[in-house]
Coordinates of C-alpha atoms in Angstrom, one line a residue:
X192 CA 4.7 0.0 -32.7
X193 CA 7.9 2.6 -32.6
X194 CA 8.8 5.1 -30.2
X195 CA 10.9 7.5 -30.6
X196 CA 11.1 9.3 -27.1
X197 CA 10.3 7.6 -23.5
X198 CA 7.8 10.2 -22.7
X199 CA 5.9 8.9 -25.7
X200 CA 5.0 5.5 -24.6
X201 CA 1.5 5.3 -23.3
X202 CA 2.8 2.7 -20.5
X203 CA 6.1 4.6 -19.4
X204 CA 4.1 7.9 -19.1
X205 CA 4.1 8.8 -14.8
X206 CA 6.1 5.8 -13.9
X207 CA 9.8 5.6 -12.4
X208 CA 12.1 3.2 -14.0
X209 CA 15.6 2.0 -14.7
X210 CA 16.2 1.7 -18.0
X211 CA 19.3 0.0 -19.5
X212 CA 21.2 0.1 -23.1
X213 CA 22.0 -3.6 -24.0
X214 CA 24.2 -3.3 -26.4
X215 CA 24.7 -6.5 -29.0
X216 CA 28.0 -5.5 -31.2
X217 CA 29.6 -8.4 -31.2
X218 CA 28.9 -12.3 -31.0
X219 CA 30.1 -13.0 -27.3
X220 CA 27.8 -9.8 -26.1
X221 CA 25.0 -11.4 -28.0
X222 CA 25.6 -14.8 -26.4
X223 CA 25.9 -13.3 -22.9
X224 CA 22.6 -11.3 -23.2
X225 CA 20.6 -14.2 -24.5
X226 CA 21.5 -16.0 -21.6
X227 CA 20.6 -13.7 -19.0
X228 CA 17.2 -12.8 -21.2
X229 CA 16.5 -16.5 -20.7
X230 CA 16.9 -16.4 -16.7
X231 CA 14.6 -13.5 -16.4
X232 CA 18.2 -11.9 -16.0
X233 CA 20.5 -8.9 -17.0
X234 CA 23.5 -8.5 -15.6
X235 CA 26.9 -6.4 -14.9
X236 CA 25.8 -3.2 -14.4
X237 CA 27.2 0.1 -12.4
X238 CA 24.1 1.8 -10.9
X239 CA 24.5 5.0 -9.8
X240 CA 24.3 5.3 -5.7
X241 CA 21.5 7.9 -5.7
X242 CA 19.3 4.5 -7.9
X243 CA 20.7 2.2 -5.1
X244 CA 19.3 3.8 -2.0
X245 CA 16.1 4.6 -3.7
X246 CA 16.0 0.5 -3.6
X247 CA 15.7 -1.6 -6.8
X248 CA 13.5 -4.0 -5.3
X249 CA 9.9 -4.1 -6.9
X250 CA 10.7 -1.2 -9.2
X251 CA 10.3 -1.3 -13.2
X252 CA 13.5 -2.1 -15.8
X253 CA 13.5 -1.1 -19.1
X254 CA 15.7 -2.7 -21.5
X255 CA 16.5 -0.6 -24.7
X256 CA 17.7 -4.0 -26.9
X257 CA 19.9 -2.9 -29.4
X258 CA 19.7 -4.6 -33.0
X259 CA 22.8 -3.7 -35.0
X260 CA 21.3 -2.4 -38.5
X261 CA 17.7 -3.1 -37.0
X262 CA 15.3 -1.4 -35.2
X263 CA 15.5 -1.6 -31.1
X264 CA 13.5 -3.6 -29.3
X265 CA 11.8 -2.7 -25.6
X266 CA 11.6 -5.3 -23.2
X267 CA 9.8 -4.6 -19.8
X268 CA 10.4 -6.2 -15.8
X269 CA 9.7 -6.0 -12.7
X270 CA 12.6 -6.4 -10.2
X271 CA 12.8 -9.1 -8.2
X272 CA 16.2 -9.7 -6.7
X273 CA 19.7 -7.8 -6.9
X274 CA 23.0 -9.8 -6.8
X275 CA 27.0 -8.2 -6.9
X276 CA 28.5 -9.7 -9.7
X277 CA 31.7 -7.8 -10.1
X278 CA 33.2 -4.4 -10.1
X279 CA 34.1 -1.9 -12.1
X280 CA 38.0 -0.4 -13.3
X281 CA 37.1 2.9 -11.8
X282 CA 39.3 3.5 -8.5
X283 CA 38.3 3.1 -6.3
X284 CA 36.2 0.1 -8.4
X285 CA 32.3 0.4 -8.1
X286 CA 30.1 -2.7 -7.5
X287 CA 28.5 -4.3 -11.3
X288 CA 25.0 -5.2 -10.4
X289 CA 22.9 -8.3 -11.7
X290 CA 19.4 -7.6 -11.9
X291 CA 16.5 -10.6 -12.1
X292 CA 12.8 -10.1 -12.6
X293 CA 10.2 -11.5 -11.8
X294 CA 8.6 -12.9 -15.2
X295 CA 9.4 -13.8 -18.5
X296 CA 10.8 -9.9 -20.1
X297 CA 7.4 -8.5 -21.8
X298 CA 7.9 -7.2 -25.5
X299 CA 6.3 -3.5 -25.3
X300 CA 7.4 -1.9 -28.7
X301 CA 10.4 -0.9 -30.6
X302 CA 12.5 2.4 -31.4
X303 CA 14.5 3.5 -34.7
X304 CA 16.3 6.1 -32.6
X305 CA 19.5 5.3 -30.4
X306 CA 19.4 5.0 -26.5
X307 CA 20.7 8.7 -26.1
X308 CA 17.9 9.9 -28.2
X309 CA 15.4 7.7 -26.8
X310 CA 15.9 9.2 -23.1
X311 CA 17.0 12.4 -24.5
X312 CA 16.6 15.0 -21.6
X313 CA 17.1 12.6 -18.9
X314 CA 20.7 12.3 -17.5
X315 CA 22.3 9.0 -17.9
X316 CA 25.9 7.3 -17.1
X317 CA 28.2 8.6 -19.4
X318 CA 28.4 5.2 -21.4
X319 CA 25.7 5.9 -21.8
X320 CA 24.4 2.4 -20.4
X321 CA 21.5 3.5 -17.9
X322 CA 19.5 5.8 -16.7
X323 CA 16.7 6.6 -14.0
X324 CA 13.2 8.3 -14.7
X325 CA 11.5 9.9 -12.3
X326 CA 8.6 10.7 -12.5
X327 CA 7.2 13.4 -11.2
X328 CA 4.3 13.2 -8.8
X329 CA 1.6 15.4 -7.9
X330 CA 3.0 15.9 -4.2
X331 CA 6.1 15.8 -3.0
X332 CA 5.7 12.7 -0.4
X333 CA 7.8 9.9 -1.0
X334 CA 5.4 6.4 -1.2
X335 CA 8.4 4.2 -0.7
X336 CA 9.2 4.6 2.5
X337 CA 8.5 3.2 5.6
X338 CA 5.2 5.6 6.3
X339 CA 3.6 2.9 4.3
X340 CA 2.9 -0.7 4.4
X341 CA 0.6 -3.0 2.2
X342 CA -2.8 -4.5 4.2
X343 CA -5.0 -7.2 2.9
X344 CA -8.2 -4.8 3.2
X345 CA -11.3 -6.6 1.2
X346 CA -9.3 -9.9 -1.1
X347 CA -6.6 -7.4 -2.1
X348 CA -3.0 -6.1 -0.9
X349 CA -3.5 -2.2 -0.8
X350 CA -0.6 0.2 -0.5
X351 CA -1.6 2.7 2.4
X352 CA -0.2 5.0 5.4
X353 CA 0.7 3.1 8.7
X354 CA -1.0 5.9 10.3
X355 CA -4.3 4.6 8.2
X356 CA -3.6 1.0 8.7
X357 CA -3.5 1.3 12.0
X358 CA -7.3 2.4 12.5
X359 CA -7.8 -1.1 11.4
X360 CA -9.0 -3.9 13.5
X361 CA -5.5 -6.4 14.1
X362 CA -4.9 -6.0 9.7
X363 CA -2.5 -8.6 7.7
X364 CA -0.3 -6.1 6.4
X365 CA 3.8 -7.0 4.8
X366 CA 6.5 -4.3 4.0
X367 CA 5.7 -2.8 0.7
X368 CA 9.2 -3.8 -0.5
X369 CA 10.3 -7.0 0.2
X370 CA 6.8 -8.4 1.2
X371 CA 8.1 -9.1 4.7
X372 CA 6.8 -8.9 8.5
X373 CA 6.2 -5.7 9.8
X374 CA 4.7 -4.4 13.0
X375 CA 2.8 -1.0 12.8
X376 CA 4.4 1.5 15.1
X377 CA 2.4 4.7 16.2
X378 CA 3.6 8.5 15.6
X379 CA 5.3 9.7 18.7
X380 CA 4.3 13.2 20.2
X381 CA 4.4 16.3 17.7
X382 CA 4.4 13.1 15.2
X383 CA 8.3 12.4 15.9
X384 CA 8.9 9.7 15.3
X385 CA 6.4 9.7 12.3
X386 CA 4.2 6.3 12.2
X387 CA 6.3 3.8 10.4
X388 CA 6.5 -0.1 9.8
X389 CA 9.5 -1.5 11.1
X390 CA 10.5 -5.1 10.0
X391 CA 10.4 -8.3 12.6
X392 CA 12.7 -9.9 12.4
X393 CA 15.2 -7.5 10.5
X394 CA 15.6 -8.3 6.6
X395 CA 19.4 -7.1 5.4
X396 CA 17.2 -7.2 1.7
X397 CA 15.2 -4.7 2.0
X398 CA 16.4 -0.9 1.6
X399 CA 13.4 -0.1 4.0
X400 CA 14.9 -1.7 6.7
X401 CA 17.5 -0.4 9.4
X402 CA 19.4 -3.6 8.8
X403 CA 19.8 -3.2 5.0
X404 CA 23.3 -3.5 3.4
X405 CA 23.2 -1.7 -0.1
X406 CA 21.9 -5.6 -1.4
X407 CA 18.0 -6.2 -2.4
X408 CA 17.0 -9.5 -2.0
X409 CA 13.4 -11.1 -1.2
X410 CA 12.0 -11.9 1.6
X411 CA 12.7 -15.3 3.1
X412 CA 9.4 -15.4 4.3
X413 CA 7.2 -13.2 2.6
X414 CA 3.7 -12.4 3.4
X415 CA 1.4 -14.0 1.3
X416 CA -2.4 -13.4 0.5
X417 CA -4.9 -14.8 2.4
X418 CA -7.0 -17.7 -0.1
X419 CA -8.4 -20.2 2.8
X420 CA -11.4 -18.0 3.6
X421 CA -9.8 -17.5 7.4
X422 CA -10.5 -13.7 7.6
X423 CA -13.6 -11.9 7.0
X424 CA -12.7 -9.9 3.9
X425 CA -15.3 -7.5 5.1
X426 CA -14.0 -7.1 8.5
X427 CA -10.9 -6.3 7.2
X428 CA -12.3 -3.0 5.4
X429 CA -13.6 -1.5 8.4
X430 CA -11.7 0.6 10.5
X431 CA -12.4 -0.5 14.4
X432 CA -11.3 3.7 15.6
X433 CA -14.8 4.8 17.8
X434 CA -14.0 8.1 20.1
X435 CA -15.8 8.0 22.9
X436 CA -14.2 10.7 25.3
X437 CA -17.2 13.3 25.3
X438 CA -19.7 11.2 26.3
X439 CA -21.6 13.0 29.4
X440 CA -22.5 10.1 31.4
X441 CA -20.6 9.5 34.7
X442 CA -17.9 7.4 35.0
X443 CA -18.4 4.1 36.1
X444 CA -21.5 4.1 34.2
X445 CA -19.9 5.4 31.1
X446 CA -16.6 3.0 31.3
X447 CA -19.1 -0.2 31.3
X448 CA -21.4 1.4 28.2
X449 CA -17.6 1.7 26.3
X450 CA -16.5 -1.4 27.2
X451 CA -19.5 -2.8 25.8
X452 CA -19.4 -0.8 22.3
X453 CA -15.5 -1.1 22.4
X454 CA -15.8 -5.3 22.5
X455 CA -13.2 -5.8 20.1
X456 CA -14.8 -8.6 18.3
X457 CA -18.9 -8.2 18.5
X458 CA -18.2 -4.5 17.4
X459 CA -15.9 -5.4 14.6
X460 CA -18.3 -8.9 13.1
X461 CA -21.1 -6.2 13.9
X462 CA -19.5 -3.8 11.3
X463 CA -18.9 -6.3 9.0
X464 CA -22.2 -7.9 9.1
X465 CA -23.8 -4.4 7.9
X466 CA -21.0 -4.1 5.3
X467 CA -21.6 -7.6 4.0
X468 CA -25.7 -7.1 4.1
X469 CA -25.8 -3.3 2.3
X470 CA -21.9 -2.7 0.6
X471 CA -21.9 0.4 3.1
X472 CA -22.1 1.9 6.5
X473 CA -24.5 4.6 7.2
X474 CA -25.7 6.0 10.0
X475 CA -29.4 4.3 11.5
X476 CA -30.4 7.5 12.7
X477 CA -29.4 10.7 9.8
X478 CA -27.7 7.9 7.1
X479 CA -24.7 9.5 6.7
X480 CA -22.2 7.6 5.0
X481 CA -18.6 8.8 5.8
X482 CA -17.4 7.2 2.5
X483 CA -19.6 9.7 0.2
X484 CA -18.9 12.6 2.8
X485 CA -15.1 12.0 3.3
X486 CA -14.4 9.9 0.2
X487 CA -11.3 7.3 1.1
X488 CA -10.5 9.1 4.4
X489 CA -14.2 8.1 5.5
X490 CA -14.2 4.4 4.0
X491 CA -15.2 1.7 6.6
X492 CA -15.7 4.1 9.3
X493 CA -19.1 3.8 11.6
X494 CA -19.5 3.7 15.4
X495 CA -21.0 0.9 17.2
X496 CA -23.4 2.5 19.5
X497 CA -25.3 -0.3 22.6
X498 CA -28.4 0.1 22.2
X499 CA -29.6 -0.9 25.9
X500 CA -29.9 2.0 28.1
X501 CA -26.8 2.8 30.4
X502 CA -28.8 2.3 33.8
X503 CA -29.4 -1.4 32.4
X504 CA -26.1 -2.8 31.2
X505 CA -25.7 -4.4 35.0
X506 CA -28.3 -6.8 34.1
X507 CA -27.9 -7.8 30.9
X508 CA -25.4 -11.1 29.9
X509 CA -22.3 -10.6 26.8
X510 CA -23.1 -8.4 24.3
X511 CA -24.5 -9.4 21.2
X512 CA -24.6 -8.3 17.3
X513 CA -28.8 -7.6 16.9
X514 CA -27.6 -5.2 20.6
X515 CA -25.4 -3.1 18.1
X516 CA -26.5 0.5 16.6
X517 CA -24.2 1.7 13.9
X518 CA -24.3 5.4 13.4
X519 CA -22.2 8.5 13.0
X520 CA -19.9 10.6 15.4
X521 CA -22.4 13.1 15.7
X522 CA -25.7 10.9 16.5
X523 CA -23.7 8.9 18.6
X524 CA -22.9 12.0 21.3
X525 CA -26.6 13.1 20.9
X526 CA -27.8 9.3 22.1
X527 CA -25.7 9.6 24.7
X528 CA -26.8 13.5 25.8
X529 CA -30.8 12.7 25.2
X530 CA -31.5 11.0 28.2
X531 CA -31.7 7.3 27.1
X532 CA -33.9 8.2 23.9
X533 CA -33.2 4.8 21.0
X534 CA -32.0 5.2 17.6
X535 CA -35.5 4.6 16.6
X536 CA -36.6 8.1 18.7
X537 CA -33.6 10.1 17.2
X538 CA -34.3 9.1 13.9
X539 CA -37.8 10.6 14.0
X540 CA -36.3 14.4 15.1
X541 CA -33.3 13.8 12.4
X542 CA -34.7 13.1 9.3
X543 CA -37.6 15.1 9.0
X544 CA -35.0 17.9 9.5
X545 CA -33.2 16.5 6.8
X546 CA -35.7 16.2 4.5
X547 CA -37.1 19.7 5.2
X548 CA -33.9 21.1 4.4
X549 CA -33.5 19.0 1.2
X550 CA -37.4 20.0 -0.1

């Protein structure tokens, strides 16, 4: 199928690229450019600075293939590595950038019109070899940044907020970029600094790090997805964040109740148990489920509530799953404020209320 403007194209449509004019006028240039197409390559290119410290590294390339006396053809990568392969005649000389991908260049249409026409209304390099489209996005936060990190939540990598990955119990989670080690650092006061992944050990690669040197490369050792069936895929979706501070119990009672509902691991096979059994976490007592109420903000969030009395925790032995209530924030605080009354004795003043107000 032919294009005849970017903004045309179905899969360029809200996505930010690099797109490059390979131009084939003469047999050498041809030769050259088959070569690199082969190696999942193209090659010797100045890239203007404001492209370079966006980072190249996982973004798309477009190649606009010129055909002399033939329609253009459009070839489409993903960008795996960067590589300083010369420099330019500008003084002072500019570095010429090789660019691999990381498959095979996909055929994804063709274009009668010339490069300039093509990305007409974008600025390019006066060449004109390349340009950057950027697209426009709905708010005006920056996703590749360090306020973000990937996390193997369910038997998928998922883009989110540190701040949001970090309500998770101990998650697998890699730089978005380069895929590396990261370690999930927490907002300081007034949010400054802002929660951010920081690499360990340092990657010069990765234009994320504070190590980086104007060169993408990948990750030595890049974090790969788990396949061995060594994590709980449903543990990994819920998030292990239960507030406990208004609780009017005294003290030394209270600290032994939350060190029993705040047992890392019960709490967190408890919550995946229920997640596994039902595909959700509601409330026992009103069923609120904080996914429907709060839509992705609310997903995998429940409290773990201990279900034996406070004035009998001294007696009993370790904790165990079947001792587990999961409910909301709000039933949680009334268990705690009735007096000792069970899940099973809220639920009956709950939802009769709930369904009178529904009728």
């Amino acid at each position: 199928m032919n294009f005849n403007h970017w903004s045309e194209h179905p899969r360029l449509k809200g996505m930010s690229f690099l797109a490059i004019n390979i131009s084939n006028h003469n047999e050498n240039t041809r030769q050259i450019n088959a070569t690199l197409f082969a190696q999942q390559k193209t090659g010797q290119w100045d890239i203007k600075r404001e492209i370079l410290r966006a980072g190249l590294l996982n973004k798309f390339v477009v190649l606009f293939y010129s055909n002399p006396g033939n329609a253009s053809t459009l070839y489409f990568g993903k960008i795996k590595a960067t590589d300083i392969t010369g420099e330019t005649d500008h003084t002072p000389p500019r570095d010429r950038y090789e660019l691999e991908v990381q498959a095979p260049w996909q055929n994804f249409g063709m274009s009668d019109v010339s490069f300039s026409r093509f990305f007409d209304g974008v600025t390019m390099s006066s060449s004109p070899t390349t340009v950057w489209v950027n697209a426009p996005r709905k708010n005006a936060e920056n996703t590749h940044s360090n306020s973000y990190c990937e996390a193997w939540l369910g038997d998928q990598w998922q883009q989110i907020l540190v701040s949001e990955a970090r309500m998770h119990y101990k998650p697998l989670v890699r730089c978005i970029e380069c895929h590396g080690a990261v370690v999930l650092m927490k907002a300081g006061p007034g949010g400054i600094p802002r929660a951010h992944a920081e690499h360990r050990p340092g990657h010069e690669g990765c234009s994320l790090g504070h190590y980086y040197k104007g060169v993408s490369f990948p990750h030595p050792y890049p974090i790969q997805e788990l396949t061995d069936g060594s994590r709980d895929p449903f543990a990994d979706l819920v998030i292990n964040e239960d507030d406990e501070s208004a609780f009017p119990e005294g003290a030394e009672s209270y600290q032994l109740h939350k060190k029993r509902e705040r047992d890392p691991n019960i709490v967190l096979q408890a919550k995946a148990k229920r997640f596994r059994e039902s595909n959700k976490l509601e409330c026992e007592v009103c069923l609120t489920d904080f996914h429907l109420v709060y839509g992705a903000l609310g997903y995998g969030f429940i409290e773990a509530h201990h279900k034996v009395p406070v004035a009998q925790l001294d007696g009993i032995g370790r904790t165990k799953i079947d001792d587990l209530a999961m409910v909301c924030s709000n039933c949680h605080r009334m268990l705690h404020r009735s007096g000792g009354r069970t899940v099973e004795e809220l639920r009956e003043i709950v939802q009769p209320t709930y369904s009178a107000t529904s009728d």
